[in-house]
JSON list of C-alpha atoms in Angstrom, two decimals:
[
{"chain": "A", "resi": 1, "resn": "UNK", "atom": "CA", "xyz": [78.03, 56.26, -56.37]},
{"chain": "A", "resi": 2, "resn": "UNK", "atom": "CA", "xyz": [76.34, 54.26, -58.79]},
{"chain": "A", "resi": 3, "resn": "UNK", "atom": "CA", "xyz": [72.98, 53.52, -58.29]},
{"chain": "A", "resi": 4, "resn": "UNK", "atom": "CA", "xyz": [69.47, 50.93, -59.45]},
{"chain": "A", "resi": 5, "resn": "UNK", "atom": "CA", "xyz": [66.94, 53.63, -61.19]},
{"chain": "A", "resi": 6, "resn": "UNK", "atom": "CA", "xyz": [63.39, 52.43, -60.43]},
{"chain": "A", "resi": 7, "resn": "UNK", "atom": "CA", "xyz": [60.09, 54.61, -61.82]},
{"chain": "A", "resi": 8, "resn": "UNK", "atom": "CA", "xyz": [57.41, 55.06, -60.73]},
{"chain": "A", "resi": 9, "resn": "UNK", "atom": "CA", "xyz": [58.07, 55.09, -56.79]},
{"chain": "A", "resi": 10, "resn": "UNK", "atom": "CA", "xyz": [53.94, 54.40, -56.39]},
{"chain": "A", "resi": 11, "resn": "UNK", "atom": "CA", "xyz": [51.32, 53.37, -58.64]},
{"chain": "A", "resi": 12, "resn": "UNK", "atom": "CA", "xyz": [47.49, 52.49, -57.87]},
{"chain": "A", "resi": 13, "resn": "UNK", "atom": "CA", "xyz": [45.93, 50.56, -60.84]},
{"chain": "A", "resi": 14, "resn": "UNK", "atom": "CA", "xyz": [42.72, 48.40, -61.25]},
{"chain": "A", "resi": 15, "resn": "UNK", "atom": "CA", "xyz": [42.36, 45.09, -61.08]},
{"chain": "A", "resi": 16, "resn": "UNK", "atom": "CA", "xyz": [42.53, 43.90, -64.41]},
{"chain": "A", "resi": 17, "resn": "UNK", "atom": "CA", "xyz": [44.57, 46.53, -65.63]},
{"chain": "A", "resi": 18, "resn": "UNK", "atom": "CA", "xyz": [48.21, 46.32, -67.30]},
{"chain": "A", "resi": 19, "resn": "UNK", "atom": "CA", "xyz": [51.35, 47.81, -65.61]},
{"chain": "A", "resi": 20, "resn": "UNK", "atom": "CA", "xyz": [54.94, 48.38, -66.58]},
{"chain": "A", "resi": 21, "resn": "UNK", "atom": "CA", "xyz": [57.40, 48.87, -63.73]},
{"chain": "A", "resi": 22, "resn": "UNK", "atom": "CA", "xyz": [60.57, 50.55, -65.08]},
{"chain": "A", "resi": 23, "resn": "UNK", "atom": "CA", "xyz": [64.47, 50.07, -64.22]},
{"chain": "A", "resi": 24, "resn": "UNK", "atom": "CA", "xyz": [67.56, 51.48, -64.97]},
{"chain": "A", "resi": 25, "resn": "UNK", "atom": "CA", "xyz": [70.19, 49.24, -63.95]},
{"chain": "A", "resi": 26, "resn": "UNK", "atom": "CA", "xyz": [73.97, 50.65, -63.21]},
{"chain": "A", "resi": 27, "resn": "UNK", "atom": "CA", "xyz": [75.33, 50.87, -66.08]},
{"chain": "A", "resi": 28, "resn": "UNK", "atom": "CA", "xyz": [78.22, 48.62, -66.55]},
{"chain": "A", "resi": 29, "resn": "UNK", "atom": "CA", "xyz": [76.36, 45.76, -64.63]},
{"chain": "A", "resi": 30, "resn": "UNK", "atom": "CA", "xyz": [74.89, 43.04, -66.77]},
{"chain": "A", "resi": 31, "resn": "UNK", "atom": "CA", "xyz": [72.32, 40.55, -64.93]},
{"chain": "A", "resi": 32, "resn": "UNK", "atom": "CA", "xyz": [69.39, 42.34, -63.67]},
{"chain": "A", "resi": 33, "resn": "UNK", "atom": "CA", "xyz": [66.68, 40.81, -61.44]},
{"chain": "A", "resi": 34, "resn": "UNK", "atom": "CA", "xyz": [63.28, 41.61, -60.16]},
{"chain": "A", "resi": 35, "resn": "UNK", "atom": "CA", "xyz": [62.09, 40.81, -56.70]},
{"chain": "A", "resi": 36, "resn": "UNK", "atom": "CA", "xyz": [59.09, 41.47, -55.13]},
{"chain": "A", "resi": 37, "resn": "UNK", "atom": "CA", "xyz": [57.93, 41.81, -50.91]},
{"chain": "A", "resi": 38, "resn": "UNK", "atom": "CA", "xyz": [54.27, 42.02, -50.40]},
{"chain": "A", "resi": 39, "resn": "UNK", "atom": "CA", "xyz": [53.68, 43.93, -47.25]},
{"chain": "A", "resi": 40, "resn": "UNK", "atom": "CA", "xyz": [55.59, 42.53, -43.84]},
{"chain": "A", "resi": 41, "resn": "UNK", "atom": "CA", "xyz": [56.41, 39.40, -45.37]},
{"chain": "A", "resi": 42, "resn": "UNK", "atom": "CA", "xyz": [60.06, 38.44, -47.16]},
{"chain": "A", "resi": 43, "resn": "UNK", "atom": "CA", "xyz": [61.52, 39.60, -50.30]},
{"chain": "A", "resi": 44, "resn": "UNK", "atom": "CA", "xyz": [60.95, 36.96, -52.64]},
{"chain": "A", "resi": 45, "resn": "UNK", "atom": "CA", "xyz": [62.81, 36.27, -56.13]},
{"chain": "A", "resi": 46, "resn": "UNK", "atom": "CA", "xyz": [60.92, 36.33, -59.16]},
{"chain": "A", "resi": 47, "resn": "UNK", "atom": "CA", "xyz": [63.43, 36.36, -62.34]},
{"chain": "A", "resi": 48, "resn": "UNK", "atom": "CA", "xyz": [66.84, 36.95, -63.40]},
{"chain": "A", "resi": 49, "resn": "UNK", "atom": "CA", "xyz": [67.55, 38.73, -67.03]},
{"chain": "A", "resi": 50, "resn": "UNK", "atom": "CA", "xyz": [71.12, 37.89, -68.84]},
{"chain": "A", "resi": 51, "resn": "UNK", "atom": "CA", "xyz": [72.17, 38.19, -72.18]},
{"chain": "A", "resi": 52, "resn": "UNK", "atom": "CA", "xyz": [68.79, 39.67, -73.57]},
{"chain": "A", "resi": 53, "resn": "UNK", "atom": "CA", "xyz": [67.03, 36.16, -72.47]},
{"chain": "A", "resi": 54, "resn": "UNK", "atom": "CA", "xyz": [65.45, 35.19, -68.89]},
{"chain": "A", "resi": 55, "resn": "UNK", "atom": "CA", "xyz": [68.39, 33.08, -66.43]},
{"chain": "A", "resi": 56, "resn": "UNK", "atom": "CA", "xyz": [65.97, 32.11, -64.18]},
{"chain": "A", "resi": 57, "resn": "UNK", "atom": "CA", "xyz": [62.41, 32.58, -62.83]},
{"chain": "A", "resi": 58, "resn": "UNK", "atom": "CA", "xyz": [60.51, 31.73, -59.84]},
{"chain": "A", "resi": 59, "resn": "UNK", "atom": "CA", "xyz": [57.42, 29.65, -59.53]},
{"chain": "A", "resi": 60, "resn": "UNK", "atom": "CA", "xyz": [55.46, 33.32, -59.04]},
{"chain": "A", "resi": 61, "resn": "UNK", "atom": "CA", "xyz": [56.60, 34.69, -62.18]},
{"chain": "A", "resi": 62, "resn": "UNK", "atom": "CA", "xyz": [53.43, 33.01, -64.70]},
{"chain": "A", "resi": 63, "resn": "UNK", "atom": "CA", "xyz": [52.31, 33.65, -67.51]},
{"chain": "A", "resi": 64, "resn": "UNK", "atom": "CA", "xyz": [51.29, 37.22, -66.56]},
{"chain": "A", "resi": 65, "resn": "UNK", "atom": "CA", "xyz": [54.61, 38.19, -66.15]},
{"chain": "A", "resi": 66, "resn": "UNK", "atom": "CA", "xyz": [57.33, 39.48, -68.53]},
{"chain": "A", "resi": 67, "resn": "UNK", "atom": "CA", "xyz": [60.58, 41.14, -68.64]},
{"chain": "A", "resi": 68, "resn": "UNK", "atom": "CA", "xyz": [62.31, 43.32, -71.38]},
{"chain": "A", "resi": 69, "resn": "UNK", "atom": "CA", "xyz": [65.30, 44.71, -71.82]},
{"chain": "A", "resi": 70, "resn": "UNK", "atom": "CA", "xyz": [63.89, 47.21, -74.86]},
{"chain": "A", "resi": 71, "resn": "UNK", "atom": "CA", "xyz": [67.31, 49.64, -74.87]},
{"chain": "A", "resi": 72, "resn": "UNK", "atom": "CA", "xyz": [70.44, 49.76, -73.72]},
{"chain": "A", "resi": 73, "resn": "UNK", "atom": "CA", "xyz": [70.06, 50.99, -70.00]},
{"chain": "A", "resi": 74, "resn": "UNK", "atom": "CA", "xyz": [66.24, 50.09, -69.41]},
{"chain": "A", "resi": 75, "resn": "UNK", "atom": "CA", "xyz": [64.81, 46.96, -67.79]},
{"chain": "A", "resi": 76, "resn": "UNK", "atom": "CA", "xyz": [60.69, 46.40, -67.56]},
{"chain": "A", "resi": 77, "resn": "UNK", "atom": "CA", "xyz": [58.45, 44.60, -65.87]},
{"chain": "A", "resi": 78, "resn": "UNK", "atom": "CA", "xyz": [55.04, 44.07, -67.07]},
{"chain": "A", "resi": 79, "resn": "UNK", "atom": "CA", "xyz": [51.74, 42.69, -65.37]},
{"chain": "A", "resi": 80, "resn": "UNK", "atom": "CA", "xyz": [49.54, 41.68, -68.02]},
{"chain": "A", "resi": 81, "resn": "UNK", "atom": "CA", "xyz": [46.53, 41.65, -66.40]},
{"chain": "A", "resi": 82, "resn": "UNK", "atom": "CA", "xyz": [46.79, 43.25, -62.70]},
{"chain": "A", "resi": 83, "resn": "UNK", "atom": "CA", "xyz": [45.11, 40.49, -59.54]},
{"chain": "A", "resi": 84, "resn": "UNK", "atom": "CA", "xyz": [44.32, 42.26, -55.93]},
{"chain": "A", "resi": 85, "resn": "UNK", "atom": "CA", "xyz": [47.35, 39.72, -54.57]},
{"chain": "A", "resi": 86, "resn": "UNK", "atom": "CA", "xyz": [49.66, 41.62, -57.17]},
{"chain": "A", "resi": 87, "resn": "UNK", "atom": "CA", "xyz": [49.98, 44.73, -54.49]},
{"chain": "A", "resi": 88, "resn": "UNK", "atom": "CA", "xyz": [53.59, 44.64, -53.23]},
{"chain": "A", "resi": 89, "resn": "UNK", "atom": "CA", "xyz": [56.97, 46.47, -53.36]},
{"chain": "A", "resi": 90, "resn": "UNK", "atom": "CA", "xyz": [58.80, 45.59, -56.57]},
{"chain": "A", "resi": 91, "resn": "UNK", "atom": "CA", "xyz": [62.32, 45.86, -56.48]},
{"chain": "A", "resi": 92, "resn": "UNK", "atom": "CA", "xyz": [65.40, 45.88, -59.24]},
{"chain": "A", "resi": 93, "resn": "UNK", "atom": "CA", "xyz": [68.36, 44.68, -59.26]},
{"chain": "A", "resi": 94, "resn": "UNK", "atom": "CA", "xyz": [71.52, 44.47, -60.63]},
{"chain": "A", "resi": 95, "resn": "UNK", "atom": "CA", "xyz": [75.22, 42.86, -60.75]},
{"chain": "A", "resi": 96, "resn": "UNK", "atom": "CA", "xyz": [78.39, 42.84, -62.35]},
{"chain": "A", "resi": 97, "resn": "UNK", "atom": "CA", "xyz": [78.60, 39.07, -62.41]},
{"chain": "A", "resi": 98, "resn": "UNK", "atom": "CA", "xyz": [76.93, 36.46, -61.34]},
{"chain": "A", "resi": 99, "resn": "UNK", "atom": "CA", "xyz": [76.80, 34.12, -58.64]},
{"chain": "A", "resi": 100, "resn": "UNK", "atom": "CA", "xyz": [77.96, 35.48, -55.57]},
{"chain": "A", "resi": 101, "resn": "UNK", "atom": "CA", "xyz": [78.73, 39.25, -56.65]},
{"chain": "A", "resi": 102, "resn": "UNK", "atom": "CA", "xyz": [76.79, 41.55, -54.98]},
{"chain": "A", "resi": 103, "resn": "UNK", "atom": "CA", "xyz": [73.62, 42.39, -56.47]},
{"chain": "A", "resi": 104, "resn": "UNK", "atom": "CA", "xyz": [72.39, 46.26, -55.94]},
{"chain": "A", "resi": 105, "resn": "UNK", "atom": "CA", "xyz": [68.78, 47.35, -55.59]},
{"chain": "A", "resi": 106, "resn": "UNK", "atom": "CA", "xyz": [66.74, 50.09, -56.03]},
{"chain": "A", "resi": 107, "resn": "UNK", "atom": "CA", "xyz": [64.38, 52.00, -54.08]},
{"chain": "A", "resi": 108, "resn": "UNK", "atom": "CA", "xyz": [61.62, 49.91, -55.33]},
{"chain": "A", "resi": 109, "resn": "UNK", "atom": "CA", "xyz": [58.31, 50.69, -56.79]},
{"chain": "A", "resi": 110, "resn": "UNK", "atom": "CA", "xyz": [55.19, 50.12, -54.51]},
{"chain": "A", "resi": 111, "resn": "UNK", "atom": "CA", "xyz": [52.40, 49.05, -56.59]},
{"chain": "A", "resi": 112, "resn": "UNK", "atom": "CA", "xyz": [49.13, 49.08, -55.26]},
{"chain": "A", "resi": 113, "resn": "UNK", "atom": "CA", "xyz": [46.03, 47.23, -56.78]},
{"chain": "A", "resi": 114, "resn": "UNK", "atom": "CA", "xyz": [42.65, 48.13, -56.06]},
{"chain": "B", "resi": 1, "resn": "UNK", "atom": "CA", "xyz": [67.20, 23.96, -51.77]},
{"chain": "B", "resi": 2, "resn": "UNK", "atom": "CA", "xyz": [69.48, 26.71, -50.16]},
{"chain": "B", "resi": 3, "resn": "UNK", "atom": "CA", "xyz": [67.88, 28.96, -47.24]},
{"chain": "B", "resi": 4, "resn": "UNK", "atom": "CA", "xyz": [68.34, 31.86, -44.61]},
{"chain": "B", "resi": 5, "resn": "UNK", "atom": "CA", "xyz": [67.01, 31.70, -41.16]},
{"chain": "B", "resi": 6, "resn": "UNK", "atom": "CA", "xyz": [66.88, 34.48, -38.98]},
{"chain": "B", "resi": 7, "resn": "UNK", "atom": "CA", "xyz": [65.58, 35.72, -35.64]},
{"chain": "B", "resi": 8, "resn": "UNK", "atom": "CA", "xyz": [62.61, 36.93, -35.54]},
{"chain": "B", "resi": 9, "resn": "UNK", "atom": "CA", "xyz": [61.33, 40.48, -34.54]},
{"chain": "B", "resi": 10, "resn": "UNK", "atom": "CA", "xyz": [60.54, 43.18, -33.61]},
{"chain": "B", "resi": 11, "resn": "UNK", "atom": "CA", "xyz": [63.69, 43.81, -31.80]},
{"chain": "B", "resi": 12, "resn": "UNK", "atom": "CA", "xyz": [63.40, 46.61, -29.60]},
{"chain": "B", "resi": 13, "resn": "UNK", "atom": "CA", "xyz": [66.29, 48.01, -27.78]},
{"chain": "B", "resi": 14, "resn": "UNK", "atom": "CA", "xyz": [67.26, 51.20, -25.43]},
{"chain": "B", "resi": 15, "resn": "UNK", "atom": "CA", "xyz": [70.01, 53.92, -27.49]},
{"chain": "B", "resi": 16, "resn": "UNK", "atom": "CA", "xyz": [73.45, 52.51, -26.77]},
{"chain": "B", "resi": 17, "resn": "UNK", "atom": "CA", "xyz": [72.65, 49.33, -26.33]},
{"chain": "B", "resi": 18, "resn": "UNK", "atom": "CA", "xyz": [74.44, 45.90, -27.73]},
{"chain": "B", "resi": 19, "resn": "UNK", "atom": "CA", "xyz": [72.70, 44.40, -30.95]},
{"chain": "B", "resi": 20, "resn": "UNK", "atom": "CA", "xyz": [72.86, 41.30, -32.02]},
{"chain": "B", "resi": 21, "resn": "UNK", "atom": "CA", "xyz": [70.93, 39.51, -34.89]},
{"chain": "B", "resi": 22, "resn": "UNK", "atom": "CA", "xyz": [71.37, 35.89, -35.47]},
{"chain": "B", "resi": 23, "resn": "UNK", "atom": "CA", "xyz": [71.14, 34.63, -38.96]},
{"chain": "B", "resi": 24, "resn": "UNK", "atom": "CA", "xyz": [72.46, 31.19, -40.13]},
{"chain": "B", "resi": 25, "resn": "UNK", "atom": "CA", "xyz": [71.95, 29.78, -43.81]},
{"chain": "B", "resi": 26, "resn": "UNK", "atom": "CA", "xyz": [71.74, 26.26, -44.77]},
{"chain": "B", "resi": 27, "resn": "UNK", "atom": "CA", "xyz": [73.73, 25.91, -48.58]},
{"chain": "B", "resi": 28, "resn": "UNK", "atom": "CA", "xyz": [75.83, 23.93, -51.08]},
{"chain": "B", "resi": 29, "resn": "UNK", "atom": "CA", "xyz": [79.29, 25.03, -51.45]},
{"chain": "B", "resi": 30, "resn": "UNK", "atom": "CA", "xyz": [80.04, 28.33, -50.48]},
{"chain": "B", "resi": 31, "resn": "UNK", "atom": "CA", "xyz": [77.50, 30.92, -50.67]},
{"chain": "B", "resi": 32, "resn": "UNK", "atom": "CA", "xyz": [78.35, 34.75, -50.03]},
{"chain": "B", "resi": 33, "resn": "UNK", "atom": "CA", "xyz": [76.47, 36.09, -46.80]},
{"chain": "B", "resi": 34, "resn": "UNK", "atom": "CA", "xyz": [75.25, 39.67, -47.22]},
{"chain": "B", "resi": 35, "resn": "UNK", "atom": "CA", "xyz": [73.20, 42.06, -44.86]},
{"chain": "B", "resi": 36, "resn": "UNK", "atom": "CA", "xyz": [71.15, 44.30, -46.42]},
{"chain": "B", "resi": 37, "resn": "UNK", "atom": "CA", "xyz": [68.93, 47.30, -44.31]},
{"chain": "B", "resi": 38, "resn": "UNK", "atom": "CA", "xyz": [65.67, 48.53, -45.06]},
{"chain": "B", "resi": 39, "resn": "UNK", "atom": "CA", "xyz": [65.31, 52.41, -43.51]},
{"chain": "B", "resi": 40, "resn": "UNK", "atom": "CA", "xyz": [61.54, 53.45, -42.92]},
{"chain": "B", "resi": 41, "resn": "UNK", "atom": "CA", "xyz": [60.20, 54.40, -46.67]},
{"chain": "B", "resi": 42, "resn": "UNK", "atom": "CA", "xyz": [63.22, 53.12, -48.40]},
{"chain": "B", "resi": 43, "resn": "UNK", "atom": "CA", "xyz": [64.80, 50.61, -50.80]},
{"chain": "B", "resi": 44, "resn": "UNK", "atom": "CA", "xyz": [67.04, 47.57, -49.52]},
{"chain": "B", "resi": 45, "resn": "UNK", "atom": "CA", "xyz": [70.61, 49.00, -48.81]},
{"chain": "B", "resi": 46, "resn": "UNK", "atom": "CA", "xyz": [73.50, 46.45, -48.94]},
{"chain": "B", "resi": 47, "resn": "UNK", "atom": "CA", "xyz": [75.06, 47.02, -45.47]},
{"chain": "B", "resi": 48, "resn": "UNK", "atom": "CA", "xyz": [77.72, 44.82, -45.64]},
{"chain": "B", "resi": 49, "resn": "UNK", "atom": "CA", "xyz": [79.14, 41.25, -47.15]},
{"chain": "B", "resi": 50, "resn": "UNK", "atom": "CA", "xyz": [81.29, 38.75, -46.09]},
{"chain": "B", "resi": 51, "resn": "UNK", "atom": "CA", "xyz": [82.37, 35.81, -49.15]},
{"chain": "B", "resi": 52, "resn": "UNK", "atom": "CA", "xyz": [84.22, 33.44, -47.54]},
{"chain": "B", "resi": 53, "resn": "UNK", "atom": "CA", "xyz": [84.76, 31.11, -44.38]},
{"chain": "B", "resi": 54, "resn": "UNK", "atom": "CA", "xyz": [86.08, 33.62, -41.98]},
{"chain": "B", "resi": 55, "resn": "UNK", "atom": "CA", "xyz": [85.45, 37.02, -43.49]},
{"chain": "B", "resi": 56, "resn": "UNK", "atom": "CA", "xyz": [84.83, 40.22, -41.08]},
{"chain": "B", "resi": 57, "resn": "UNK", "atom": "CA", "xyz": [82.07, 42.05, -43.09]},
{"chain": "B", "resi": 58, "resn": "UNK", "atom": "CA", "xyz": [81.83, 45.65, -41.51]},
{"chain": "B", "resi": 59, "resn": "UNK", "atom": "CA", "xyz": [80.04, 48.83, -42.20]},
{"chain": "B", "resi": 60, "resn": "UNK", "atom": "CA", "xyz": [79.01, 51.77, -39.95]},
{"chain": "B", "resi": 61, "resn": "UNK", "atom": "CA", "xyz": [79.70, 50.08, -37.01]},
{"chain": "B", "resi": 62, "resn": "UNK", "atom": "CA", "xyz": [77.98, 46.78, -37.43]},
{"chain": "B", "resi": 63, "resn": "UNK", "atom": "CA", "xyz": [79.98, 43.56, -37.97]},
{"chain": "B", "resi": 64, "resn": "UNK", "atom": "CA", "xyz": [79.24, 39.68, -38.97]},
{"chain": "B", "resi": 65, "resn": "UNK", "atom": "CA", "xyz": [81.43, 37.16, -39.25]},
{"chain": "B", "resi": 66, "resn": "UNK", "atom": "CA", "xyz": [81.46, 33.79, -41.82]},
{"chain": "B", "resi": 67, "resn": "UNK", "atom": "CA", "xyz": [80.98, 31.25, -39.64]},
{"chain": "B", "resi": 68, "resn": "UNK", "atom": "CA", "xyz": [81.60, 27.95, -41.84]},
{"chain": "B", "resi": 69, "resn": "UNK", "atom": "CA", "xyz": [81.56, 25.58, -38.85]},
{"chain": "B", "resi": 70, "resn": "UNK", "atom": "CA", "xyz": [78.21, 26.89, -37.12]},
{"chain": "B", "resi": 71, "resn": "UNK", "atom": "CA", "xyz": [76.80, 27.88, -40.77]},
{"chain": "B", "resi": 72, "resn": "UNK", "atom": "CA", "xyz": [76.07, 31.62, -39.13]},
{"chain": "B", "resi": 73, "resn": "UNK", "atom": "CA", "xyz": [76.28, 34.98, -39.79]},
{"chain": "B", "resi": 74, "resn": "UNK", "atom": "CA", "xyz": [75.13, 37.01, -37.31]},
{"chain": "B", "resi": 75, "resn": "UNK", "atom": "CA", "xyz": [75.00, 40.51, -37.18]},
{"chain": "B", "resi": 76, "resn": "UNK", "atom": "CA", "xyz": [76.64, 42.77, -34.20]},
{"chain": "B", "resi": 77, "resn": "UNK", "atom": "CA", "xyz": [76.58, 46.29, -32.88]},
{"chain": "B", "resi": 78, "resn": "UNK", "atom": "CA", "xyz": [78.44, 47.85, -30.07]},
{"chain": "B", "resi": 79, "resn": "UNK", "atom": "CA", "xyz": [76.10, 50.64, -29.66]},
{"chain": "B", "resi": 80, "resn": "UNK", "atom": "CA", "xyz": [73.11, 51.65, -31.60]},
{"chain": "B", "resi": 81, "resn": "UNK", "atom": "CA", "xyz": [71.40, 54.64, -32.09]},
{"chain": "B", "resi": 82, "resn": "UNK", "atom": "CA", "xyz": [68.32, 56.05, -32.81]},
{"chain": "B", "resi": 83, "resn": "UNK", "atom": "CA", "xyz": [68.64, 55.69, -36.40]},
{"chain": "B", "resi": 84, "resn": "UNK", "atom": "CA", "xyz": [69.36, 52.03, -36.95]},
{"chain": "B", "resi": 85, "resn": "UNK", "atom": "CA", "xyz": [65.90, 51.84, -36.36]},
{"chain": "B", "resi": 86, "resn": "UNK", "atom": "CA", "xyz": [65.38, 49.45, -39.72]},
{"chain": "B", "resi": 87, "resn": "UNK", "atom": "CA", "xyz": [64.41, 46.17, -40.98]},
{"chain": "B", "resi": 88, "resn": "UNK", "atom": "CA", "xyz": [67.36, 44.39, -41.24]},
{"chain": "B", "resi": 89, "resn": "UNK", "atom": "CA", "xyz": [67.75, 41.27, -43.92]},
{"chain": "B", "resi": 90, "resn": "UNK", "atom": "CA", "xyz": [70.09, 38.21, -44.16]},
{"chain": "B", "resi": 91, "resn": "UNK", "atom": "CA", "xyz": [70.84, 36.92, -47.47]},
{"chain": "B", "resi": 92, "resn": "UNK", "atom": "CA", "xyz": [73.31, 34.68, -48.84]},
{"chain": "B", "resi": 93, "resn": "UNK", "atom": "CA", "xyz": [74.27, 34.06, -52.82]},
{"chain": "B", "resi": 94, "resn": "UNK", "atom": "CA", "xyz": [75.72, 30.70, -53.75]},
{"chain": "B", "resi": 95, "resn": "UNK", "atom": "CA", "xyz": [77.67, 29.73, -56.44]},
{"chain": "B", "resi": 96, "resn": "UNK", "atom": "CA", "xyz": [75.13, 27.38, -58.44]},
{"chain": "B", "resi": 97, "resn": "UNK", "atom": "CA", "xyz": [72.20, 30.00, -59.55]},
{"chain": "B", "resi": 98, "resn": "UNK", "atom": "CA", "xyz": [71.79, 33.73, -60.16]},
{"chain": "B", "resi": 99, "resn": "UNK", "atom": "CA", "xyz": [69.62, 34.75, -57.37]},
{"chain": "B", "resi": 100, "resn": "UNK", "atom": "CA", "xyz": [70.01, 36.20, -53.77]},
{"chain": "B", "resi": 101, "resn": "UNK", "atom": "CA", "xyz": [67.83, 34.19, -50.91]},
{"chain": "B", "resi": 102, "resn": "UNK", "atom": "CA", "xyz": [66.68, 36.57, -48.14]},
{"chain": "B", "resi": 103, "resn": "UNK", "atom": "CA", "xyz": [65.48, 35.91, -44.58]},
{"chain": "B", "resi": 104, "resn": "UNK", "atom": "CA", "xyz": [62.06, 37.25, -43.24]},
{"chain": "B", "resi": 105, "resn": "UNK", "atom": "CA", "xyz": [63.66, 40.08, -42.10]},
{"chain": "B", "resi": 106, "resn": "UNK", "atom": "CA", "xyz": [64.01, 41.20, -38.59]},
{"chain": "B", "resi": 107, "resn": "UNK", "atom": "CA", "xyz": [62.50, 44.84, -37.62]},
{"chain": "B", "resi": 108, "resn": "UNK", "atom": "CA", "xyz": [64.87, 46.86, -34.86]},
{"chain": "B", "resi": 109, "resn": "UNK", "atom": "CA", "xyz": [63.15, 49.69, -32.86]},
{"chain": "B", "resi": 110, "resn": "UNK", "atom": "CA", "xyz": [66.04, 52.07, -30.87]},
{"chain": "B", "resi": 111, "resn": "UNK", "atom": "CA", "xyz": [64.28, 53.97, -28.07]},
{"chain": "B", "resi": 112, "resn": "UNK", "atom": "CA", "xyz": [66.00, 57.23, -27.26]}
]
């Protein structure tokens, strides 16, 4: 079965530093998403990718934030500059269409900032 | 703005007991109501969906049904086992924006 790509599964970075969480959504879907759940609280939305532009973003996607889309079958997330409050599970996502389709996630990548 | 609710945890129950978690969602229009599982270690596994007023979602035993009228969906199981032992989340997509709206989550512990 078809399945959301996400490397690396764990990565401990300095505050301060830059990181690039990578994605490989299925391959015939074609909205992708990242969402994020810091530890034992909810998974919370952060933006939606369509069409090589951003659909939507939350209120804790800032400046600091940024999505690309730099090939056919990869989607990134990078954290410009790396804050303590950072340190969550980031997960991928992806769908066929939109609104109301199921939307697929990876295994997520646990990102830990020290 | 749209919203999940759901029972919160832990949940602990004996092997072979009867689950139930109670999730109801407050939305425009029509969303689609999903339950997704998170095993120990692991990602966030779509367990099953339900996309209209009505719908039977189903998947390894578990069930939830689209309750329009009482704006629920919550989620049942005859008889669990040891390895249901997961964090189990409600979520609900509606028709008007691209994104999925989860609950808090509610964490199940089976004792053998």
């Amino acid at each position: 079965e078809p399945e959301v790509t996400q490397t690396p599964s764990h990565q401990v970075t300095q505050m301060g530093q830059e990181v690039i969480l990578r994605c490989v959504p299925i391959s015939n879907h074609l909205y992708f998403y990242w969402y994020r759940q810091i530890l034992g609280q909810k998974v919370e939305f952060l933006v939606s990718f369509y069409n090589n532009e951003i659909s939507e973003k939350s209120e804790i996607f800032d400046d600091q934030f940024s999505v690309e889309r730099p090939d056919g079958s990869n989607f990134t997330l990078k954290i410009r500059s790396t804050k303590l409050e950072d340190s969550a599970m980031y997960f991928c996502a992806s769908s066929n269409v939109a609104r109301g389709d199921t939307i697929y996630f990876g295994e997520g990548s646990w990102l830990t900032v020290v | 703005g749209d919203s999940v609710t759901q029972m919160e945890g832990p949940v602990t129950l004996s092997e072979e007991a009867f689950l139930t978690i109670n999730c109801t969602y407050t939305a425009t229009g029509y969303p689609s109501l999903f339950w997704y599982v998170q095993y120990p270690g692991e990602g966030l596994q779509l367990l099953l969906k339900a996309t209209k007023a009505d719908d039977k979602g189903s998947n390894k035993g578990f069930e939830a049904t689209y309750r329009k009228e009482t704006t629920s969906f919550h989620l049942e199981k005859g008889s669990v086992q040891v390895s249901d032992s997961a964090v189990y989340f409600c979520a609900l997509t509606s028709n008007r924006d691209d994104k999925i709206i989860f609950g808090k989550g509610t964490r199940l512990h089976i004792l053998p």
